[in-house]
Amino acid sequence: MADTDRGDEPQNLPLAGRDAAHLPGHWLLARLGKRVLRPGGKQLTERMLTDARLSGSDVVELAPGLGRTARSIVELGPRSYVGVESDSDASALTRKVIGDAGTVVDGEAAATGLGDASADVVIGEAMLTMQTDKHKAEIAAEALRVLRPGGRYAIHELAIEPDDVPDEIKTEIRKALARSIKVNARPLTAAEWRMLFEDNGFEIESVSFAPMKLLDPKRILADEGPLGTLRFVRNVLRDSDARARVLTMRKTFTKYRDHLVAIEIIATKKAA
Ligand SMILES: C[S@@+](CC[C@H](N)C(=O)[O-])C[C@H]1O[C@@H](n2cnc3c(N)ncnc32)[C@H](O)[C@@H]1O
């Protein structure tokens, strides 16, 4: 493994022993020092957290990853915070970030073990996209179960546009993403994302979009700040395997830039 500068950031990253050529894209970027791992960046996360109305709410975050959004959530003063994360290294990192401001459960988003109607808000970013259609529906059903009537499910995910994009293009994009990020990413169109929620007992409250610019230099600077960007660039330059992966990911995002977009949805559990 190349000598990677993590600055003051977490050392025990998920899949730390795996080589750069085979690491899922999000953990590769994390290893290189990137901390914002969502398609719409920090700005879309902030908008989603505002739209989700967290103050005084019982909040569940599905798949907190490195705990960046967890930190923002607890700073917004919810009544409680629970994270549910399937990777034990990631859940340990989130636990460290939030301290005694909440709890993190090692678990599966489709079977959280949390009580029925125990939350006002469920949040999930960059995690539904990587599930099969069946598993997306199971996770949406679980979010519905843990939410109180009127509660909100807020997501920030990857979408394909336009809604009527031909199936061959959708398949081509999914295959290209799977090859470059080494994750079976299955982004949906905005209409399909809406349908996922409507078919699982939610009403759509709002839908908004942001450019998918995860590896765009200006976005990296906005998300990571000058020092974080420097560290990321230095790490990319030092590790040729990782650099090749990052360039392939960037090439894929650029090739399909007219079809890829970050989407934010706030969906409400219908009142009983
Ligand atoms: C791309 S990262 C995003 C992390 C974080 N939400 C963020 O936006 O920075 C995906 C995360 O989802 C977690 N994950 C994936 N599938 C999951 C599932 N079914 N249940 C719980 N966590 C899951 C992974 O372990 C990883 O931490």
Short mmCIF file of C-alpha atoms and ligand atoms in Angstrom, two decimals:
data_model
loop_
_atom_site.label_atom_id
_atom_site.label_comp_id
_atom_site.label_asym_id
_atom_site.label_seq_id
_atom_site.Cartn_x
_atom_site.Cartn_y
_atom_site.Cartn_z
CA MET A 1 0.00 0.00 0.00
CA ALA A 2 1.35 3.47 -0.82
CA ASP A 3 2.23 5.86 1.97
CA THR A 4 -1.06 7.70 2.34
CA ASP A 5 -1.39 10.95 4.28
CA ARG A 6 -4.62 10.87 6.30
CA GLY A 7 -3.91 14.08 8.20
CA ASP A 8 -6.00 14.19 11.36
CA GLU A 9 -8.53 11.82 9.86
CA PRO A 10 -9.55 8.27 10.83
CA GLN A 11 -7.00 5.50 10.48
CA ASN A 12 -9.21 2.39 10.65
CA LEU A 13 -11.01 2.76 7.37
CA PRO A 14 -13.19 -0.08 6.06
CA LEU A 15 -11.37 -2.68 3.91
CA ALA A 16 -8.03 -1.17 4.93
CA GLY A 17 -6.14 -4.27 3.76
CA ARG A 18 -7.60 -4.39 0.24
CA ASP A 19 -5.52 -3.19 -2.72
CA ALA A 20 -6.52 0.00 -4.52
CA ALA A 21 -7.39 -1.81 -7.74
CA HIS A 22 -10.28 -3.69 -6.10
CA LEU A 23 -11.51 -1.34 -3.41
CA PRO A 24 -15.10 -0.01 -3.72
CA GLY A 25 -14.86 3.57 -5.02
CA HIS A 26 -16.15 5.24 -1.85
CA TRP A 27 -13.58 3.50 0.38
CA LEU A 28 -10.84 4.21 -2.16
CA LEU A 29 -11.69 7.92 -2.08
CA ALA A 30 -11.84 7.77 1.72
CA ARG A 31 -8.40 6.16 1.81
CA LEU A 32 -7.12 9.04 -0.30
CA GLY A 33 -8.48 11.52 2.22
CA LYS A 34 -11.84 12.38 0.66
CA ARG A 35 -14.53 12.72 3.28
CA VAL A 36 -17.66 13.77 1.39
CA LEU A 37 -18.76 10.66 -0.48
CA ARG A 38 -22.12 11.67 -1.91
CA PRO A 39 -23.00 12.66 -5.47
CA GLY A 40 -24.46 16.08 -4.66
CA GLY A 41 -21.71 17.05 -2.20
CA LYS A 42 -21.95 18.94 1.07
CA GLN A 43 -24.34 21.53 -0.33
CA LEU A 44 -27.05 19.02 -1.21
CA THR A 45 -26.59 17.33 2.18
CA GLU A 46 -27.11 20.67 3.93
CA ARG A 47 -30.26 21.35 1.91
CA MET A 48 -31.58 17.87 2.67
CA LEU A 49 -30.98 18.29 6.40
CA THR A 50 -32.82 21.62 6.37
CA ASP A 51 -35.71 20.14 4.38
CA ALA A 52 -35.90 17.15 6.76
CA ARG A 53 -36.54 19.47 9.77
CA LEU A 54 -34.40 17.77 12.41
CA SER A 55 -34.69 20.06 15.38
CA GLY A 56 -36.33 18.21 18.30
CA SER A 57 -36.78 15.06 16.19
CA ASP A 58 -35.81 11.45 16.78
CA VAL A 59 -33.46 10.83 13.85
CA VAL A 60 -32.23 7.54 12.36
CA GLU A 61 -29.42 7.65 9.82
CA LEU A 62 -29.01 4.61 7.57
CA ALA A 63 -25.40 3.89 6.52
CA PRO A 64 -23.56 6.85 8.10
CA GLY A 65 -20.21 5.68 6.68
CA LEU A 66 -17.43 7.91 8.02
CA GLY A 67 -19.92 9.90 10.12
CA ARG A 68 -19.65 13.24 8.32
CA THR A 69 -23.40 13.75 8.04
CA ALA A 70 -23.88 12.24 11.52
CA ARG A 71 -21.82 15.14 12.89
CA SER A 72 -23.97 17.70 11.06
CA ILE A 73 -27.16 15.98 12.26
CA VAL A 74 -26.21 16.06 15.93
CA GLU A 75 -25.12 19.71 15.59
CA LEU A 76 -28.66 20.54 14.44
CA GLY A 77 -30.08 19.50 17.82
CA PRO A 78 -32.26 16.46 17.23
CA ARG A 79 -33.94 14.85 20.26
CA SER A 80 -31.97 11.66 19.50
CA TYR A 81 -29.64 10.17 16.88
CA VAL A 82 -29.25 6.49 15.94
CA GLY A 83 -27.01 5.36 13.07
CA VAL A 84 -27.40 1.93 11.46
CA GLU A 85 -24.31 0.84 9.54
CA SER A 86 -23.45 -2.59 8.10
CA ASP A 87 -19.67 -2.11 8.08
CA SER A 88 -18.27 -2.46 11.58
CA ASP A 89 -15.20 -0.28 10.89
CA ALA A 90 -17.47 2.47 9.56
CA SER A 91 -19.86 2.20 12.51
CA ALA A 92 -16.89 2.49 14.89
CA LEU A 93 -15.77 5.66 13.07
CA THR A 94 -19.25 7.20 13.29
CA ARG A 95 -19.43 6.27 16.98
CA LYS A 96 -16.19 8.16 17.53
CA VAL A 97 -17.50 11.22 15.65
CA ILE A 98 -20.76 11.55 17.57
CA GLY A 99 -19.46 10.58 21.03
CA ASP A 100 -22.30 10.52 23.53
CA ALA A 101 -24.64 12.54 21.29
CA GLY A 102 -26.20 9.34 19.95
CA THR A 103 -25.73 5.65 19.28
CA VAL A 104 -24.66 3.58 16.28
CA VAL A 105 -25.98 0.08 15.69
CA ASP A 106 -23.98 -2.46 13.64
CA GLY A 107 -26.71 -3.64 11.33
CA GLU A 108 -28.56 -3.85 8.09
CA ALA A 109 -30.72 -0.96 6.92
CA ALA A 110 -33.53 -3.31 5.90
CA ALA A 111 -33.69 -4.84 9.39
CA THR A 112 -32.64 -2.15 11.84
CA GLY A 113 -34.09 -3.80 14.96
CA LEU A 114 -35.47 -0.37 15.96
CA GLY A 115 -38.99 -0.04 17.33
CA ASP A 116 -42.09 0.55 15.21
CA ALA A 117 -42.96 4.24 14.91
CA SER A 118 -39.91 5.26 16.94
CA ALA A 119 -38.48 8.00 14.67
CA ASP A 120 -39.55 11.31 13.15
CA VAL A 121 -36.87 11.34 10.44
CA VAL A 122 -34.92 8.64 8.58
CA ILE A 123 -31.93 9.81 6.55
CA GLY A 124 -29.91 7.89 4.00
CA GLU A 125 -27.26 9.15 1.58
CA ALA A 126 -25.40 7.33 -1.18
CA MET A 127 -26.59 3.96 0.08
CA LEU A 128 -29.88 3.06 -1.66
CA THR A 129 -28.27 3.45 -5.09
CA MET A 130 -25.97 0.52 -4.36
CA GLN A 131 -28.83 -1.90 -3.51
CA THR A 132 -30.83 -4.16 -5.82
CA ASP A 133 -34.37 -3.04 -6.63
CA LYS A 134 -35.73 -5.62 -4.16
CA HIS A 135 -33.42 -4.44 -1.41
CA LYS A 136 -34.24 -0.77 -2.11
CA ALA A 137 -37.92 -1.64 -1.50
CA GLU A 138 -37.07 -3.59 1.68
CA ILE A 139 -35.13 -0.61 3.04
CA ALA A 140 -37.96 1.80 2.15
CA ALA A 141 -40.42 -0.55 3.91
CA GLU A 142 -38.17 -0.62 6.99
CA ALA A 143 -37.97 3.19 7.01
CA LEU A 144 -41.77 3.29 6.85
CA ARG A 145 -42.03 0.89 9.80
CA VAL A 146 -39.71 2.88 12.08
CA LEU A 147 -41.23 6.27 11.19
CA ARG A 148 -44.17 7.77 13.03
CA PRO A 149 -47.12 8.82 10.84
CA GLY A 150 -46.18 12.13 9.22
CA GLY A 151 -42.46 11.29 9.65
CA ARG A 152 -40.01 12.06 6.88
CA TYR A 153 -37.61 9.85 4.91
CA ALA A 154 -34.87 12.02 3.38
CA ILE A 155 -32.50 10.66 0.76
CA HIS A 156 -29.56 11.98 -1.28
CA GLU A 157 -28.76 9.55 -4.07
CA LEU A 158 -27.71 9.22 -7.69
CA ALA A 159 -30.28 9.52 -10.48
CA ILE A 160 -30.30 8.97 -14.21
CA GLU A 161 -31.96 11.58 -16.41
CA PRO A 162 -34.16 12.13 -18.29
CA ASP A 163 -37.03 9.93 -17.07
CA ASP A 164 -37.51 8.49 -20.55
CA VAL A 165 -33.86 7.54 -21.09
CA PRO A 166 -33.79 4.35 -23.20
CA ASP A 167 -33.22 1.11 -21.27
CA GLU A 168 -30.03 0.36 -23.25
CA ILE A 169 -28.46 3.60 -22.01
CA LYS A 170 -29.51 2.86 -18.41
CA THR A 171 -27.89 -0.56 -18.64
CA GLU A 172 -24.75 0.88 -20.24
CA ILE A 173 -24.42 3.46 -17.44
CA ARG A 174 -24.98 0.88 -14.68
CA LYS A 175 -22.35 -1.41 -16.20
CA ALA A 176 -19.85 1.45 -16.62
CA LEU A 177 -20.39 2.52 -12.99
CA ALA A 178 -20.00 -1.05 -11.74
CA ARG A 179 -16.74 -1.40 -13.68
CA SER A 180 -15.25 1.88 -12.53
CA ILE A 181 -16.43 2.20 -8.94
CA LYS A 182 -16.45 -1.58 -8.26
CA VAL A 183 -19.89 -1.32 -6.70
CA ASN A 184 -23.09 -2.53 -8.34
CA ALA A 185 -24.56 0.93 -8.49
CA ARG A 186 -28.11 0.97 -9.77
CA PRO A 187 -29.23 4.60 -9.95
CA LEU A 188 -32.90 5.15 -10.83
CA THR A 189 -34.56 7.89 -12.82
CA ALA A 190 -36.36 10.55 -10.77
CA ALA A 191 -39.69 8.94 -11.74
CA GLU A 192 -38.43 5.54 -10.55
CA TRP A 193 -37.17 6.98 -7.25
CA ARG A 194 -40.58 8.60 -6.68
CA MET A 195 -42.31 5.33 -7.50
CA LEU A 196 -40.11 3.45 -5.01
CA PHE A 197 -41.49 5.64 -2.23
CA GLU A 198 -45.07 5.85 -3.47
CA ASP A 199 -45.22 2.04 -3.79
CA ASN A 200 -44.00 1.67 -0.23
CA GLY A 201 -46.48 3.87 1.64
CA PHE A 202 -44.91 7.33 1.28
CA GLU A 203 -46.11 10.60 -0.20
CA ILE A 204 -43.52 12.71 -2.00
CA GLU A 205 -43.05 16.05 -0.27
CA SER A 206 -40.24 17.46 -2.42
CA VAL A 207 -37.69 16.48 -5.06
CA SER A 208 -34.63 18.51 -5.95
CA PHE A 209 -31.42 18.03 -7.87
CA ALA A 210 -27.75 19.03 -7.85
CA PRO A 211 -25.05 18.37 -10.41
CA MET A 212 -23.21 15.06 -9.99
CA LYS A 213 -19.68 16.46 -9.67
CA LEU A 214 -18.08 14.21 -7.07
CA LEU A 215 -14.63 14.39 -8.72
CA ASP A 216 -14.84 17.87 -10.21
CA PRO A 217 -11.96 20.05 -8.84
CA LYS A 218 -14.26 22.91 -7.80
CA ARG A 219 -16.59 20.52 -6.00
CA ILE A 220 -13.69 18.78 -4.26
CA LEU A 221 -12.49 22.17 -3.01
CA ALA A 222 -15.99 23.10 -1.83
CA ASP A 223 -16.49 19.76 -0.07
CA GLU A 224 -13.06 19.13 1.39
CA GLY A 225 -11.67 22.68 1.88
CA PRO A 226 -8.17 23.77 0.79
CA LEU A 227 -6.23 21.48 3.17
CA GLY A 228 -8.40 18.44 2.52
CA THR A 229 -8.07 19.04 -1.23
CA LEU A 230 -4.29 19.32 -0.96
CA ARG A 231 -4.10 16.12 1.00
CA PHE A 232 -6.36 14.31 -1.51
CA VAL A 233 -4.33 15.53 -4.50
CA ARG A 234 -1.05 14.61 -2.82
CA ASN A 235 -2.31 11.11 -2.02
CA VAL A 236 -3.59 10.63 -5.58
CA LEU A 237 -0.20 11.67 -6.96
CA ARG A 238 1.67 9.31 -4.62
CA ASP A 239 -0.25 6.12 -5.44
CA SER A 240 -0.30 5.10 -9.09
CA ASP A 241 -2.88 2.29 -8.65
CA ALA A 242 -5.24 4.58 -6.80
CA ARG A 243 -4.61 7.33 -9.38
CA ALA A 244 -5.59 5.01 -12.22
CA ARG A 245 -8.82 4.13 -10.40
CA VAL A 246 -9.69 7.77 -9.69
CA LEU A 247 -9.05 8.75 -13.30
CA THR A 248 -11.25 5.90 -14.55
CA MET A 249 -14.05 6.93 -12.21
CA ARG A 250 -13.74 10.54 -13.31
CA LYS A 251 -13.77 9.51 -16.96
CA THR A 252 -16.96 7.53 -16.42
CA PHE A 253 -18.67 10.40 -14.60
CA THR A 254 -17.60 12.77 -17.38
CA LYS A 255 -18.72 10.46 -20.18
CA TYR A 256 -22.22 10.18 -18.70
CA ARG A 257 -22.43 13.70 -17.25
CA ASP A 258 -25.57 14.50 -19.27
CA HIS A 259 -27.32 11.51 -17.70
CA LEU A 260 -26.08 11.56 -14.10
CA VAL A 261 -27.49 13.88 -11.44
CA ALA A 262 -27.70 13.94 -7.66
CA ILE A 263 -31.24 13.77 -6.31
CA GLU A 264 -32.71 14.74 -2.96
CA ILE A 265 -36.16 13.45 -2.01
CA ILE A 266 -38.20 14.11 1.10
CA ALA A 267 -40.94 11.50 1.38
CA THR A 268 -43.56 11.53 4.13
CA LYS A 269 -45.18 8.56 5.84
CA LYS A 270 -48.89 8.98 5.28
CA ALA A 271 -50.83 9.77 8.44
CA ALA A 272 -52.82 6.71 9.62
C1 LIG B 1 -21.00 5.49 -0.31
S1 LIG B 1 -20.93 5.18 1.41
C2 LIG B 1 -21.90 6.57 1.98
C3 LIG B 1 -21.69 6.84 3.42
C4 LIG B 1 -22.42 8.07 3.96
N1 LIG B 1 -23.86 7.91 3.91
C5 LIG B 1 -21.99 9.30 3.20
O1 LIG B 1 -22.82 9.83 2.44
O2 LIG B 1 -20.85 9.74 3.35
C6 LIG B 1 -22.07 3.83 1.58
C7 LIG B 1 -22.25 3.34 3.02
O3 LIG B 1 -23.40 2.50 3.07
C8 LIG B 1 -23.14 1.41 3.94
N2 LIG B 1 -24.13 0.40 3.56
C9 LIG B 1 -24.30 -0.14 2.34
N3 LIG B 1 -25.34 -0.97 2.34
C10 LIG B 1 -25.86 -0.96 3.60
C11 LIG B 1 -26.97 -1.60 4.21
N4 LIG B 1 -27.73 -2.42 3.49
N5 LIG B 1 -27.23 -1.37 5.50
C12 LIG B 1 -26.45 -0.52 6.21
N6 LIG B 1 -25.38 0.13 5.69
C13 LIG B 1 -25.09 -0.08 4.39
C14 LIG B 1 -21.68 1.09 3.61
O4 LIG B 1 -21.07 0.29 4.61
C15 LIG B 1 -21.11 2.50 3.56
O5 LIG B 1 -20.75 2.96 4.83
#
